[in-house]
Short mmCIF file of C-alpha atoms in Angstrom, two decimals:
data_model
loop_
_atom_site.label_atom_id
_atom_site.label_comp_id
_atom_site.label_asym_id
_atom_site.label_seq_id
_atom_site.Cartn_x
_atom_site.Cartn_y
_atom_site.Cartn_z
CA MET A 1 83.86 -12.41 20.34
CA ASN A 2 81.58 -9.40 20.19
CA ASP A 3 79.83 -10.89 17.16
CA GLN A 4 79.17 -14.15 18.97
CA LEU A 5 77.93 -12.36 22.09
CA ALA A 6 75.58 -10.24 19.95
CA ALA A 7 74.34 -13.40 18.26
CA PHE A 8 73.63 -15.00 21.65
CA ARG A 9 71.67 -11.91 22.76
CA ALA A 10 69.60 -12.16 19.56
CA SER A 11 69.18 -15.96 19.97
CA ASP A 12 70.89 -16.26 16.57
CA TYR A 13 72.67 -19.55 17.19
CA PRO A 14 73.67 -20.15 13.54
CA SER A 15 75.66 -16.87 13.60
CA ALA A 16 77.15 -17.72 17.00
CA TYR A 17 78.12 -21.17 15.71
CA ARG A 18 79.99 -19.63 12.76
CA ARG A 19 82.22 -17.80 15.30
CA ALA A 20 83.25 -21.12 16.88
CA ALA A 21 86.56 -22.72 15.91
CA ALA A 22 86.63 -25.62 13.46
CA GLY A 23 87.33 -28.07 16.29
CA VAL A 24 84.19 -26.97 18.13
CA GLN A 25 82.14 -27.30 14.95
CA GLN A 26 83.54 -30.81 14.40
CA LYS A 27 82.61 -31.79 17.96
CA PHE A 28 79.10 -30.27 18.00
CA THR A 29 76.38 -29.99 15.39
CA LEU A 30 74.49 -26.69 15.40
CA PRO A 31 71.59 -28.14 17.46
CA GLN A 32 74.05 -29.68 19.94
CA PHE A 33 75.94 -26.37 20.17
CA GLU A 34 72.74 -24.45 20.88
CA THR A 35 71.65 -26.94 23.55
CA MET A 36 75.09 -26.89 25.19
CA VAL A 37 75.21 -23.08 25.28
CA ARG A 38 71.63 -22.72 26.58
CA ARG A 39 72.23 -25.34 29.27
CA ASN A 40 75.75 -24.45 30.44
CA TYR A 41 76.33 -20.77 29.68
CA ARG A 42 73.28 -18.85 30.92
CA ALA A 43 75.56 -16.32 32.61
CA ILE A 44 76.90 -15.45 29.16
CA THR A 45 73.68 -15.50 27.15
CA GLY A 46 71.72 -13.57 29.78
CA ALA A 47 74.32 -10.99 30.79
CA GLN A 48 73.23 -7.37 31.04
CA ARG A 49 76.76 -6.03 30.62
CA VAL A 50 80.09 -7.42 29.40
CA GLU A 51 83.60 -6.14 30.15
CA PHE A 52 86.85 -7.41 28.72
CA GLY A 53 89.93 -7.90 30.88
CA SER A 54 93.45 -8.93 30.01
CA VAL A 55 94.48 -10.52 26.73
CA THR A 56 97.47 -12.81 26.28
CA GLY A 57 98.50 -14.35 23.00
CA ASP A 58 101.20 -15.34 20.58
CA GLY A 59 99.74 -14.46 17.18
CA SER A 60 98.10 -17.82 16.55
CA SER A 61 96.18 -18.22 19.81
CA ALA A 62 94.98 -15.96 22.59
CA VAL A 63 93.20 -16.02 25.94
CA VAL A 64 90.84 -13.21 26.90
CA GLU A 65 89.29 -12.53 30.32
CA VAL A 66 85.62 -11.63 29.98
CA PHE A 67 83.39 -10.47 32.84
CA PHE A 68 79.62 -10.95 32.56
CA PHE A 69 77.34 -8.88 34.80
CA SER A 70 73.81 -10.03 35.63
CA GLU A 71 70.86 -7.70 36.04
CA HIS A 72 71.16 -8.23 39.82
CA GLY A 73 74.77 -7.06 39.95
CA GLY A 74 76.45 -10.46 40.09
CA VAL A 75 79.60 -10.97 38.06
CA ARG A 76 81.01 -14.13 36.51
CA CYS A 77 84.42 -14.39 34.88
CA PHE A 78 85.22 -16.59 31.90
CA LEU A 79 88.42 -17.21 29.97
CA TYR A 80 87.88 -17.33 26.22
CA SER A 81 90.44 -19.33 24.24
CA LEU A 82 90.78 -18.04 20.69
CA THR A 83 92.58 -19.47 17.69
CA ALA A 84 93.55 -17.81 14.42
CA GLU A 85 91.82 -19.49 11.50
CA ALA A 86 91.09 -18.49 7.93
CA GLY A 87 88.73 -15.55 8.16
CA GLY A 88 89.95 -14.34 11.56
CA TRP A 89 89.87 -15.29 15.21
CA LYS A 90 87.54 -18.11 16.26
CA ILE A 91 86.43 -19.19 19.73
CA GLU A 92 88.01 -22.49 20.68
CA GLY A 93 86.78 -22.78 24.26
CA VAL A 94 85.24 -21.00 27.22
CA GLU A 95 86.07 -21.79 30.84
CA GLU A 96 84.49 -20.24 33.91
CA VAL A 97 86.89 -19.13 36.63
CA ARG A 98 86.55 -17.35 39.94
CA ALA A 99 87.34 -13.65 40.30
CA ASN A 100 90.04 -12.72 42.82
CA GLY A 101 89.02 -10.48 45.72
CA SER A 102 85.27 -10.99 45.53
CA ALA A 103 84.66 -8.15 48.01
CA GLY A 104 86.76 -5.61 46.12
CA PRO A 105 87.21 -4.36 42.59
CA LEU A 106 87.70 -6.80 39.75
CA VAL A 107 91.39 -7.57 39.55
CA GLY A 108 91.44 -10.51 37.19
CA CYS A 109 90.62 -14.14 36.87
CA GLN A 110 92.38 -17.11 38.33
CA ALA A 111 92.15 -20.59 36.79
#
């Protein structure tokens, strides 16, 4: 995940694409992937700070809470779905969710 986030910050979409799961790569060509990310995931690509929350998994798949902080102090929470593939963990999907207790400290995501 860190490698893909670093690739997004560097606008290195070929590297970010290589971190995507095989199913994502079958669904999207590299240009389609770049367009989709630029259009739908600005909170991720433009984040000033990233924090990782809870991780749940079973050895072949995992879900990771990731908090993205904007330069203005806003925070958005996403659940990253990971799958174990040859060569390591790959990103299978990303879903935005709302943080619980928006007026208080971050306590997790809720689908």
